[in-house]
Amino acid sequence: MEKEQYQQLEQNVTPKPPYLKNVAKAFIVGGLICTIGQAVSLFYIIFFNFTEATAGNPTVATMVFFAMILTGFGLYKKIGQFAGAGSAVPVTGFGNAVISAAIEHRSEGLVLGVGGNIFKLAGSVVLFGVVSAFFVALIKYILVTIGVVSW
């Protein structure tokens, strides 16, 4: 009986999370990050004669670089605390995860500290991304070969 009473008391005392507010903040910040990414992409298209198809790679690299700079100055953590998934889901979240691990382990040295731990958080993302891309490409190859899908 005491356990049930405690759980009831806990439910009454625990504040309800502001889901709608959190979703709105994540949407706005994530959208802002994507808008900046689009501006960077247009920059590469206009000033460096990239096409829409080829501007993606330098845009991603630039956005990851921006996130790493902001993480180094401690600003991305504040953005993340405010926006939650709005800052973690875009590619900038990957840059933040990589550089955060490097900063955390820099006192252990460049090789064993930074080099050994830089992909501690983001390594699984890289691994599953590569494996997923391989299997998707394999399935596409099989479907094109047997004539189900045309190239």
Coordinates of N, CA and C in Angstrom, one line a residue, residues 61-77 79 92 95-96 99-100 103:
A61 N 30.0 19.9 -44.9 CA 31.2 20.1 -44.2 C 31.3 21.5 -43.5
T62 N 30.7 22.5 -44.2 CA 30.7 23.8 -43.6 C 29.8 23.9 -42.3
M63 N 28.7 23.2 -42.4 CA 27.7 23.2 -41.3 C 28.3 22.5 -40.1
V64 N 29.0 21.4 -40.4 CA 29.7 20.6 -39.3 C 30.8 21.5 -38.7
F65 N 31.5 22.2 -39.5 CA 32.6 23.1 -39.1 C 32.0 24.2 -38.2
F66 N 30.9 24.8 -38.6 CA 30.3 25.8 -37.8 C 29.9 25.3 -36.4
A67 N 29.3 24.1 -36.4 CA 28.9 23.4 -35.1 C 30.1 23.2 -34.2
M68 N 31.2 22.8 -34.9 CA 32.5 22.5 -34.1 C 33.0 23.8 -33.5
I69 N 33.0 24.9 -34.2 CA 33.4 26.2 -33.7 C 32.5 26.6 -32.6
L70 N 31.2 26.5 -32.7 CA 30.3 26.9 -31.7 C 30.5 26.0 -30.4
T71 N 30.7 24.8 -30.6 CA 31.0 23.8 -29.5 C 32.3 24.2 -28.8
G72 N 33.3 24.6 -29.5 CA 34.6 25.0 -28.9 C 34.4 26.2 -28.0
F73 N 33.5 27.1 -28.4 CA 33.3 28.3 -27.6 C 32.2 28.1 -26.6
G74 N 31.6 26.9 -26.5 CA 30.6 26.6 -25.5 C 29.2 27.1 -25.8
L75 N 29.0 27.6 -27.0 CA 27.7 28.1 -27.4 C 26.8 27.0 -27.9
Y76 N 27.3 26.0 -28.5 CA 26.4 24.9 -29.0 C 25.7 24.2 -27.8
K77 N 26.3 24.1 -26.7 CA 25.7 23.5 -25.5 C 24.5 24.3 -25.1
I79 N 22.7 26.2 -27.0 CA 21.7 26.0 -28.1 C 21.0 24.7 -27.8
T92 N 24.6 19.3 -37.8 CA 25.4 20.0 -36.8 C 25.5 19.3 -35.5
G95 N 28.6 17.1 -35.7 CA 29.8 17.9 -35.4 C 30.0 18.2 -34.0
N96 N 28.9 18.5 -33.3 CA 28.9 18.8 -31.9 C 29.4 17.5 -31.1
I99 N 33.3 16.8 -31.7 CA 34.2 17.8 -31.1 C 34.0 17.7 -29.5
S100 N 32.8 17.4 -29.0 CA 32.7 17.3 -27.6 C 33.5 16.2 -27.0
I103 N 37.2 17.4 -27.0 CA 37.4 18.4 -26.0 C 37.5 17.7 -24.6

